Coordinates of C-alpha atoms (C1' of nucleotides) in Angstrom, one line a residue:
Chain F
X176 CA -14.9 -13.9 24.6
X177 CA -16.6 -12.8 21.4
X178 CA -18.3 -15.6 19.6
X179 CA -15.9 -15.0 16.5
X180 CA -13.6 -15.8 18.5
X181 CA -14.4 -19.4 19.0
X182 CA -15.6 -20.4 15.1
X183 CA -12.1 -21.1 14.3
X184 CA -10.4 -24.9 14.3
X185 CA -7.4 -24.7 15.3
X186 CA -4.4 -26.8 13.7
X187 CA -2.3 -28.5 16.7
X188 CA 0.5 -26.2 17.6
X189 CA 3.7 -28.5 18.2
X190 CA 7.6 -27.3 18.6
X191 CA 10.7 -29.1 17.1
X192 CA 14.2 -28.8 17.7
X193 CA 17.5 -28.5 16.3
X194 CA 19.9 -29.9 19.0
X195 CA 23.3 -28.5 18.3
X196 CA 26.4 -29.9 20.0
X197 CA 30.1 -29.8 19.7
X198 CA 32.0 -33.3 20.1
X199 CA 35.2 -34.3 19.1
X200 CA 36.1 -31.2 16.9
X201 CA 32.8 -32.4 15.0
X202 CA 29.4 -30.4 15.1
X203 CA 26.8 -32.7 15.7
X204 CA 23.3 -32.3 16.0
X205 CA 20.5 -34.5 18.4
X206 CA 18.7 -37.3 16.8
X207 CA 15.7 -39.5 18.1
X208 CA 14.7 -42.9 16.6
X209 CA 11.0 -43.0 17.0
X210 CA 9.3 -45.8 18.6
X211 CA 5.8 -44.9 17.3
X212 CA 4.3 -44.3 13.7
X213 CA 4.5 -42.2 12.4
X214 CA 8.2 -42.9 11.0
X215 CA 8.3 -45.6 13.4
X216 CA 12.3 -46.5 13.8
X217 CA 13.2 -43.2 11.8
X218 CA 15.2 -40.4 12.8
X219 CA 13.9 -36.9 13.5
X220 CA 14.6 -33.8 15.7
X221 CA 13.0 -34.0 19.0
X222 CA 9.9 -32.2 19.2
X223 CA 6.7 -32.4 20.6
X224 CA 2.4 -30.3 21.2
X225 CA 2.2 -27.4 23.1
X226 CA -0.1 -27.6 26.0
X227 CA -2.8 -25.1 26.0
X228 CA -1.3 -23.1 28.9
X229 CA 2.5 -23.5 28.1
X230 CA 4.5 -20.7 26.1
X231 CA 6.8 -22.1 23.3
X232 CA 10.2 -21.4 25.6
X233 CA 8.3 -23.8 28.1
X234 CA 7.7 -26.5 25.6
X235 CA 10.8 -26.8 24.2
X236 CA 12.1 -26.7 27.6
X237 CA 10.0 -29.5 28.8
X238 CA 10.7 -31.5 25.4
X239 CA 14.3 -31.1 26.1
X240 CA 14.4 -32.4 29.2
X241 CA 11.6 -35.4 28.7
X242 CA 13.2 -36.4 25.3
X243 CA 16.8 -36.2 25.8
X244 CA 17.7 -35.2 29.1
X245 CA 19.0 -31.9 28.6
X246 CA 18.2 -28.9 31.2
X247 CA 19.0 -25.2 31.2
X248 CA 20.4 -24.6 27.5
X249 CA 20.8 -21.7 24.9
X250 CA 17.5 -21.8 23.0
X251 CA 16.5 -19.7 19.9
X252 CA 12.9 -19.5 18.2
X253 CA 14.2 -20.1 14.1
X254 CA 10.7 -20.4 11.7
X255 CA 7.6 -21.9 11.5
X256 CA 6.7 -24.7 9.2
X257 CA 3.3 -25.0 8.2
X258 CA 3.3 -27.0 4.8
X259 CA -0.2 -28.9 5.0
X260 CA 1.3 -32.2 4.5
X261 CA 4.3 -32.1 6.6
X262 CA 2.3 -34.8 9.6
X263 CA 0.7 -37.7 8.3
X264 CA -1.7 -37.6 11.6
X265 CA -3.3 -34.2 10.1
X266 CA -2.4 -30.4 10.3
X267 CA -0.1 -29.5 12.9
X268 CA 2.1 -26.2 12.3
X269 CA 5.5 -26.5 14.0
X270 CA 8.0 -23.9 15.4
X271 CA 10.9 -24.4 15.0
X272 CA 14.2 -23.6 17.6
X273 CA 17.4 -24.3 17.5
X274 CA 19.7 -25.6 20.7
X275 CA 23.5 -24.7 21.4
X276 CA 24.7 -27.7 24.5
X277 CA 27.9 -28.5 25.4
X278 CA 28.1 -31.8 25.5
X279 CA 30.6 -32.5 27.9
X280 CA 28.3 -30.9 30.6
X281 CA 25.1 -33.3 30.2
X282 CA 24.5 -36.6 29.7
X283 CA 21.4 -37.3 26.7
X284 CA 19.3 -39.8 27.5
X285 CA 16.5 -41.5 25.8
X286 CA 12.7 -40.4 27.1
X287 CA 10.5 -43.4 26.8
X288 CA 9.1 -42.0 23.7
X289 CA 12.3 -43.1 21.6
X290 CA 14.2 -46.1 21.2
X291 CA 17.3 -44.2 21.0
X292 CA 18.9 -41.0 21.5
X293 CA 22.2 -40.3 19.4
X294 CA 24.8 -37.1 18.5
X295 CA 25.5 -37.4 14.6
X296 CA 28.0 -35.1 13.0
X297 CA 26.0 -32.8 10.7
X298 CA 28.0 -34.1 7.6
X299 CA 26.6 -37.8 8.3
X300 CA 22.9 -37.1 9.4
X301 CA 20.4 -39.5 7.4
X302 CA 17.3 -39.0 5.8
X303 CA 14.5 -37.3 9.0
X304 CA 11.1 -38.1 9.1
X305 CA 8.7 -35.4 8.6
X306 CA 9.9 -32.2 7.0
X307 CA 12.9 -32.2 9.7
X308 CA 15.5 -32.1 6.3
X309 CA 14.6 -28.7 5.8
X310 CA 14.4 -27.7 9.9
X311 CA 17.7 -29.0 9.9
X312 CA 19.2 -27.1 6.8
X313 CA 17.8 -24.2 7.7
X314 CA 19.0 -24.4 11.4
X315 CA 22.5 -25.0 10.0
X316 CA 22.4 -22.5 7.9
X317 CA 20.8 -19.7 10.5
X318 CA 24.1 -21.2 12.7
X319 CA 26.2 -20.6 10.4
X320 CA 25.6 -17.0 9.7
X321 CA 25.0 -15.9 13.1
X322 CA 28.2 -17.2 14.3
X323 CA 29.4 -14.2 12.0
X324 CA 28.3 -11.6 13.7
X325 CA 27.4 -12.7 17.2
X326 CA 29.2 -14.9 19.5
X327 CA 26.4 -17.3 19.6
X328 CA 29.4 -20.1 19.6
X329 CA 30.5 -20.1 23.6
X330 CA 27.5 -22.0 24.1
X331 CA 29.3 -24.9 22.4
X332 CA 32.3 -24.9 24.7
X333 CA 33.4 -25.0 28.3
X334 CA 33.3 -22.3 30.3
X335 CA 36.9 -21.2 29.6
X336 CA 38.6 -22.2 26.6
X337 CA 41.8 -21.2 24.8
X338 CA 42.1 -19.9 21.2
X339 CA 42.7 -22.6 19.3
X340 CA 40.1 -24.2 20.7
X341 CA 37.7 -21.4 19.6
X342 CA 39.4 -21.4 16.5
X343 CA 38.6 -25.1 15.6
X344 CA 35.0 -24.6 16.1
X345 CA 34.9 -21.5 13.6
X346 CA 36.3 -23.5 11.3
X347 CA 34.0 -26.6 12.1
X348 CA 30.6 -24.6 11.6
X349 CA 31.8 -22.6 8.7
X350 CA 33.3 -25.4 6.7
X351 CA 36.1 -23.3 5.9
X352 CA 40.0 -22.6 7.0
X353 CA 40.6 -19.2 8.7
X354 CA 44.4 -18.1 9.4
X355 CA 44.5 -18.3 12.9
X356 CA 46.9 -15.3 13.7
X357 CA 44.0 -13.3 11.8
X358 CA 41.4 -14.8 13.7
X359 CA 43.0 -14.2 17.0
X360 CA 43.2 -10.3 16.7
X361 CA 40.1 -10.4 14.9
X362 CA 38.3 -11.9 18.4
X363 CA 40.9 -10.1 21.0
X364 CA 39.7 -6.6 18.8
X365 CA 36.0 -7.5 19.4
X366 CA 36.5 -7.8 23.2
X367 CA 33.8 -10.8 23.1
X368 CA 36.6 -13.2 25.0
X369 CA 38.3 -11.9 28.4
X370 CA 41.6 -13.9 29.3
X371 CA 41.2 -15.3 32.5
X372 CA 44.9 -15.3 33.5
X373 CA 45.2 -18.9 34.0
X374 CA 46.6 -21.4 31.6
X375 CA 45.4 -24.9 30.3
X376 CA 47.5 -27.6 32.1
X377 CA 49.1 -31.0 31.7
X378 CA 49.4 -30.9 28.0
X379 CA 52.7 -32.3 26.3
X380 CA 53.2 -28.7 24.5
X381 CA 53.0 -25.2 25.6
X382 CA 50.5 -24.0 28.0
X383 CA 48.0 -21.8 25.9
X384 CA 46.2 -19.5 28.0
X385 CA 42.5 -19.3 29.0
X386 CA 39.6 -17.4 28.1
X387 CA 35.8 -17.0 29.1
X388 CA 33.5 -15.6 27.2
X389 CA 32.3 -11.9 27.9
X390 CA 28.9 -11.2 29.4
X391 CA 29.0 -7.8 30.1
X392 CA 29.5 -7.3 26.6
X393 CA 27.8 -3.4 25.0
X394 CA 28.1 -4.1 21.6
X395 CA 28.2 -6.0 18.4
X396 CA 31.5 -5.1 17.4
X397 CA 32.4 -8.6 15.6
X398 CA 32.3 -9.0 12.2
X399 CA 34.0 -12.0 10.5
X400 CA 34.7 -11.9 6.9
X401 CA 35.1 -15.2 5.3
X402 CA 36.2 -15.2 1.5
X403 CA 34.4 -16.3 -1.3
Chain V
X299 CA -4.0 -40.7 14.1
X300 CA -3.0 -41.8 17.7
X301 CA -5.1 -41.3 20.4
X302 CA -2.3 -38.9 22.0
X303 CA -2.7 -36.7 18.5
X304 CA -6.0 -35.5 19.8
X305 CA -5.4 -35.2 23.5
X306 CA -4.2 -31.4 23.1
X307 CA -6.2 -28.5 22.8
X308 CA -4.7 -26.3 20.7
X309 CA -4.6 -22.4 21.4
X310 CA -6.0 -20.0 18.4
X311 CA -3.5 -19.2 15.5
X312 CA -3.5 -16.2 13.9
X313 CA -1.3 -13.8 12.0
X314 CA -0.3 -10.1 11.9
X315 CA 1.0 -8.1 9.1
X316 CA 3.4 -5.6 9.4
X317 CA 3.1 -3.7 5.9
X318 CA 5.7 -1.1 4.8
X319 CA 5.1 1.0 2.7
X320 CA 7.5 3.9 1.0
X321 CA 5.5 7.4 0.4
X322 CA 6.3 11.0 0.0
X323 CA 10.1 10.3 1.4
X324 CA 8.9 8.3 4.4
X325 CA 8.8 5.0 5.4
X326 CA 5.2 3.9 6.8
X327 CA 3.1 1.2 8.0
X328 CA -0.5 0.5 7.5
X329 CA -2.5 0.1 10.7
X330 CA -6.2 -0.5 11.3
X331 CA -8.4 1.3 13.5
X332 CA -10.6 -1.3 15.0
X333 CA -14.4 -1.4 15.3
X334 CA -14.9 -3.8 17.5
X335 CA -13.4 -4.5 21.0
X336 CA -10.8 -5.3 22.5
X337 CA -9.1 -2.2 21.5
X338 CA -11.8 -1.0 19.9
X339 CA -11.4 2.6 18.3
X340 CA -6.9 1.6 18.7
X341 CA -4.8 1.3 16.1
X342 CA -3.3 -2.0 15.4
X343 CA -2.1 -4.0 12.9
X344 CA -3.8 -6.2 10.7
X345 CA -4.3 -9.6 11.3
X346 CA -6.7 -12.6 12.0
X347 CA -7.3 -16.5 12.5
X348 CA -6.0 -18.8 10.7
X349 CA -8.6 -21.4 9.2
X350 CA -7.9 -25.3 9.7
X351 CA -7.2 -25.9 5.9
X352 CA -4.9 -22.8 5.3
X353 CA -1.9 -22.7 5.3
X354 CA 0.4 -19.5 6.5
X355 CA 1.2 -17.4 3.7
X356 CA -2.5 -17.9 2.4
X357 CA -3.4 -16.4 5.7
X358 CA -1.5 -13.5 5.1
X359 CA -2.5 -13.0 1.4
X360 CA -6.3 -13.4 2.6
X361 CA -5.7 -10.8 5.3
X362 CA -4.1 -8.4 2.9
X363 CA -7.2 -8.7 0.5
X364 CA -10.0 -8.3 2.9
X365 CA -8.7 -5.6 5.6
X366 CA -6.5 -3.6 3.5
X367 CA -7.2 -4.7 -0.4
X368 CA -3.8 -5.2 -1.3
X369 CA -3.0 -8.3 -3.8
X370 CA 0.0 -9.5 -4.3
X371 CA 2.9 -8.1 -2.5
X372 CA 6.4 -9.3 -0.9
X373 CA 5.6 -11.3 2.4
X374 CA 8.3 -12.6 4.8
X375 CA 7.8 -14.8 7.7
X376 CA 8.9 -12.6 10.8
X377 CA 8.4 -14.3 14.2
X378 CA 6.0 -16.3 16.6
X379 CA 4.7 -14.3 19.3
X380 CA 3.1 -16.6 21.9
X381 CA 3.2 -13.8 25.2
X382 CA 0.2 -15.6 27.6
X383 CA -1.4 -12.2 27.9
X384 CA -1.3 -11.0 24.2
X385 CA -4.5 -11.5 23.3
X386 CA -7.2 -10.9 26.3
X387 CA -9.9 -12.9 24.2
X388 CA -7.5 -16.3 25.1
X389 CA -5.1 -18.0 24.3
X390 CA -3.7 -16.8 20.7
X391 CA -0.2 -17.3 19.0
X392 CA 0.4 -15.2 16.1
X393 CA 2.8 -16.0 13.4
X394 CA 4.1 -12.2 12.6
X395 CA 5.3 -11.5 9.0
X396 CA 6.1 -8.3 7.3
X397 CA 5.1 -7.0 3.9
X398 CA 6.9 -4.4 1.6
X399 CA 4.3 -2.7 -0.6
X400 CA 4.5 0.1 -3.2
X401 CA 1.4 2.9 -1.9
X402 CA 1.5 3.9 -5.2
X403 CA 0.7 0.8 -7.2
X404 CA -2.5 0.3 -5.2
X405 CA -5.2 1.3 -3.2
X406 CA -5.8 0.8 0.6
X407 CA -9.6 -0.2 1.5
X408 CA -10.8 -0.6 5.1
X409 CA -12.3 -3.9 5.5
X410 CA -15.8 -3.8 6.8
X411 CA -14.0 -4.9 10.0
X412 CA -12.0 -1.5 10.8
X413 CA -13.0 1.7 11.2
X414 CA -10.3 3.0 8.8
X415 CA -7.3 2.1 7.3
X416 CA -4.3 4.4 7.6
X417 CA -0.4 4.9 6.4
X418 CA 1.6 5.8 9.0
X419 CA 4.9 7.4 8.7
X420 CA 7.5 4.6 11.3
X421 CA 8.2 7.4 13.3
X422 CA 4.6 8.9 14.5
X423 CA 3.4 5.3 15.1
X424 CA 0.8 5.8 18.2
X425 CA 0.6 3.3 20.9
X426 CA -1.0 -0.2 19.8
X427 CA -3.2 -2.5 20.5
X428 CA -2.1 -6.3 21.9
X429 CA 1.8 -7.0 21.3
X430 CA 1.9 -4.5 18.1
X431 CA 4.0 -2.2 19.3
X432 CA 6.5 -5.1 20.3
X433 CA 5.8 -6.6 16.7
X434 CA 6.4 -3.7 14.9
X435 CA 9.1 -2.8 15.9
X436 CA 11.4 -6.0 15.7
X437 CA 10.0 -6.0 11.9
X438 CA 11.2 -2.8 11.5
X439 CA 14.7 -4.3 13.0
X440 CA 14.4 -7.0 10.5
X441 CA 13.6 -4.6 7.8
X442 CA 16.9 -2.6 9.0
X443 CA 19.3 -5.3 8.9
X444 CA 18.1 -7.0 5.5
X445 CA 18.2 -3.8 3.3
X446 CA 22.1 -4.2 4.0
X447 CA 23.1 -7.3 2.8
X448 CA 19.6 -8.1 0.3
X449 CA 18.0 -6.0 -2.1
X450 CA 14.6 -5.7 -0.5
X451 CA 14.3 -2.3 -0.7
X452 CA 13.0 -2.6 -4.5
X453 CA 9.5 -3.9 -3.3
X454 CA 9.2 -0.5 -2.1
X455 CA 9.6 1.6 -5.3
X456 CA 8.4 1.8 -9.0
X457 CA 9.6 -0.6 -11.3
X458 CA 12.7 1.6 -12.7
X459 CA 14.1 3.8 -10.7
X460 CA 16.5 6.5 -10.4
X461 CA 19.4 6.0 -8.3
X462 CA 18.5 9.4 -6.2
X463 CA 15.1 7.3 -5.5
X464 CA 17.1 4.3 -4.5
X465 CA 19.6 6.0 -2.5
X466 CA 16.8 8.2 -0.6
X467 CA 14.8 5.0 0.4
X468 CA 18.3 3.5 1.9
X469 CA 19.2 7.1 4.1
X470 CA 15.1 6.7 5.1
X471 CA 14.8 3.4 6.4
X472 CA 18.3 3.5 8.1
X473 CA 18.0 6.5 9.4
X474 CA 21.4 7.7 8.3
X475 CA 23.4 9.8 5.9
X476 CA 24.8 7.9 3.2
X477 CA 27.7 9.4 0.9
X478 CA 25.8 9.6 -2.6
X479 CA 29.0 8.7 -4.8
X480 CA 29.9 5.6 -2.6
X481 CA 26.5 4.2 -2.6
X482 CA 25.9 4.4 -6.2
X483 CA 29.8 2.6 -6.8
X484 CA 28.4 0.0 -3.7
X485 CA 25.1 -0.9 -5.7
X486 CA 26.6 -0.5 -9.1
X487 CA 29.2 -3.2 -8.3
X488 CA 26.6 -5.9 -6.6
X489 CA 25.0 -5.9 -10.0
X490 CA 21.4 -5.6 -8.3
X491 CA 20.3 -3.2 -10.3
X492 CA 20.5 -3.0 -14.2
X493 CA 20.4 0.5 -16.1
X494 CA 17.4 0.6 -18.4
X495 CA 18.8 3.0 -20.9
X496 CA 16.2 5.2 -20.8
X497 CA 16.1 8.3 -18.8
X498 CA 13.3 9.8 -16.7
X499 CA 11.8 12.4 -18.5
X500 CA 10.3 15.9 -17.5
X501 CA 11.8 17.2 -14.4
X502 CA 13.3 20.6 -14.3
X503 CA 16.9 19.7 -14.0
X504 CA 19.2 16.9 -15.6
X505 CA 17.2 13.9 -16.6
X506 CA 18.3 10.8 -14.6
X507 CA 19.3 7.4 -15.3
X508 CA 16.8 4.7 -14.8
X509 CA 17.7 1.5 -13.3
X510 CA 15.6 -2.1 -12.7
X511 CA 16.1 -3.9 -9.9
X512 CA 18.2 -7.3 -11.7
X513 CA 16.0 -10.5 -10.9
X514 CA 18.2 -12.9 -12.4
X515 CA 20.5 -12.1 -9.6
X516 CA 23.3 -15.2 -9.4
X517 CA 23.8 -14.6 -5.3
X518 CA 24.5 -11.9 -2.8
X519 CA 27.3 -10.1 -3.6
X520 CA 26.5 -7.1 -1.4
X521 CA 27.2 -5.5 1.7
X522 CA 26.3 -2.2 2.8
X523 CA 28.5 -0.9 5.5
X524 CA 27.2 1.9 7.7
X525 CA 30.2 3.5 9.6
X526 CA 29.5 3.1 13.8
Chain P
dG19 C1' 67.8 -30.7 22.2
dC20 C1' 63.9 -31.8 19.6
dA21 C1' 59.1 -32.1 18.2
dA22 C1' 54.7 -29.9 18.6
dA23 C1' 51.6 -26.4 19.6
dA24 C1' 51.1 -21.4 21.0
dG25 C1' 52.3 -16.6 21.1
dT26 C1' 53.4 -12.5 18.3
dG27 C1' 54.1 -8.6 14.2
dT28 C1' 54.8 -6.8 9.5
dT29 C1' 53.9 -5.8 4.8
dG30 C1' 51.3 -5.4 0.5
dA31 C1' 46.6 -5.6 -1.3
dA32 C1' 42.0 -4.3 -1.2
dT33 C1' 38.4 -1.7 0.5
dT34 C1' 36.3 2.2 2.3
dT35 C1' 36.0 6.9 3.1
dA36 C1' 36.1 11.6 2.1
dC37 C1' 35.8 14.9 -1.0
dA38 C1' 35.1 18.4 -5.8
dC39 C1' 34.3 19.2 -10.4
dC40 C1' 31.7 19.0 -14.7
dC41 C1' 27.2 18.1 -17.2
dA42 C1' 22.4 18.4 -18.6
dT43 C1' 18.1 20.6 -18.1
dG44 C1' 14.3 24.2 -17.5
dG45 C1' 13.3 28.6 -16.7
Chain N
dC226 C1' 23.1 32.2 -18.1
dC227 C1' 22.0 30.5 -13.9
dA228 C1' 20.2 27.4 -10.4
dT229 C1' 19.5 22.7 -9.5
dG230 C1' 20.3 18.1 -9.3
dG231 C1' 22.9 14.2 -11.6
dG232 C1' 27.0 12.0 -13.3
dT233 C1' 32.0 10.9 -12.5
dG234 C1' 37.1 10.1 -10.3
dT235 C1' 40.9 10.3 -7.1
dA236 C1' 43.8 10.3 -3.0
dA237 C1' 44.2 9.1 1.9
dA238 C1' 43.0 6.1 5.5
dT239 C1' 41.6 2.0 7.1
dT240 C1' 41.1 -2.8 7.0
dC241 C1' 42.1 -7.3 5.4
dA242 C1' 45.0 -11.1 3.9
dA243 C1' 49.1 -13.4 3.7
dC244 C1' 52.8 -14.9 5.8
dA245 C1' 57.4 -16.6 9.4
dC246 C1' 59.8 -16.5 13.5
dT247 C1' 60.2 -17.1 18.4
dT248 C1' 58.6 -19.3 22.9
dT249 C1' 57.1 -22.9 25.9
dT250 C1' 56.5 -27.4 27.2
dG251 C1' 57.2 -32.8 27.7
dC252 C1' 59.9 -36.2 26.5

DNA sequence: GCAAAAGTGTTGAATTTACACCCATGG
DNA sequence: CCATGGGTGTAAATTCAACACTTTTGC
């Protein structure tokens, strides 16, 4: 190593995430009350340092599954934050990803690092420590727009699913009512959803048939339009 | 600060700069020949350490003074690149951004750290040196997809415009054929752009409209559709 | 047979595409 | 007056938006 290689501090490198999940027809996101200061008893994305050897994928991996429990999940690198005063305990740049989970299929629970581990519904999410507002907003808002044009959204349900279901949660993320008839040929056009044949059972009303999601997909050819 | 705050070592943080430039018809980016090893005598982009007290964007602006001497220009966060093998000095993560610059509003200097400093057109890019060729090109991506739905093409040209000189600059980055009397309706409508009144003088045939690029732009009302 | 949710199709409106003519300028 | 590039408009095709009826099921 060149000796300009080594005259240089280094601010701590450290990850954080934004923890999506859908629950009850409601998007929620993963919250941890601290149990150390800073923000001791506040709320904040999970996050945590990167150890000299790991790769960011690794960390928020290993965060993941120390903090709340959660293994094997969709993972997206979304911006770093560097604002100098954004940790109290001194300069530590942050990069942020976001996290699609189906609920349903794991069971959060809270590392020993945090009091408490909690879903909120992203309408209802308090005040975060740190600068884990603006992670969040801006998480929300890269969510929001790639479920537009890519079907980042399966991630968020079972495995199969039917069309309303797939519906609901457009609506959910976006905020926004979308004719569903529309919507259907819309999605059925794009080829991103493969029926699977089979219907959902044991409901009171008419069986609606059952998709999955499809991997062997070529192309992006999905492009929502919402109105303005 | 916690004891656990300084139980990390941190790997080295540095940034890269993709810098686009738009000159003679052609879309280019400015690369470094380096002097010094590792890939010493390759081109790469420009880039270097991040100091404890800095913060990101100064990084980049510092970077753009002393390697290439540009002041500034339009900087975008890109991505985190954090490959174990990137760097063969260590350990390094680099925060990539990308740059649009005008050639003809300033000079490129080589730094006393490069051997030279060089445009090159995107598509005669040689091979590069770390993870550059990787970097570049999902900044070119990023380049690709903004221009379509955000007016960032106007970093690259003069401050008025004709709409030929806007239009060219659109069929260059995207690498397509773009019908003239569409686009100009398309950009007209958005609002983006503002005739000046005044019409560029001294060419041999018709004098054409100039335009300004409108900064007090309410919100995105634009969306360039490229047929598939 | 009735209530509740799911499946299906059509029509008008808006947008996009393709395309051709006239105008201004310099030589 | 002519060659060159710049300005403008229109018609056809496509896509989007709005909307209503029929089917299946459990009770």
């Amino acid at each position: 190593m060149s000796k300009a290689f080594h005259s240089y501090k280094n601010p701590s490198l450290a990850v954080d995430l934004v923890v999506f999940g859908y629950h009850d027809r409601k998007l929620s996101v993963l919250l941890l009350n601290r149990k150390e200061e800073p923000f001791k008893n506040s709320w904040t994305l999970p996050g945590g340092f990167l150890q000299i050897e790991e790769c960011l994928l690794q960390v928020c991996n290993r965060i993941m599954k120390t903090k709340t429990g959660l293994e094997n999940i969709y993972l997206e690198q979304l911006y770093s934050f560097d604002e100098p005063g954004r940790d109290p305990r001194g300069r530590v740049i942050s990069v942020a990803h976001y996290a699609l989970v189906n609920p349903q299929r794991f069971e959060v629970v809270a590392g020993n690092m945090a009091n408490d581990v909690q879903w909120f519904p992203v309408d209802t999410v308090p005040q975060l420590g740190f600068d884990h507002d603006q992670i969040f907003g801006q998480a929300l808002q890269r969510l929001k727009s790639k479920i537009l044009y890519y079907p980042v959204g399966f991630e968020l349900l079972d495995e199969t699913f039917t069309m309303t279901e797939l519906h609901e949660l457009y609506e959910c993320i976006l905020g926004i009512s979308i004719d569903r008839r529309n919507f259907r040929r819309k999605i059925l056009d794009s080829e991103y959803i493969i029926a699977t044949g089979t219907k959902r059972e044991g409901l009171k009303n008419r069986h609606p048939d059952l998709y999955r999601f499809n991997k062997q997909l070529k192309q992006n050819n999905f492009q929502l339009h919402i109105p303005s």
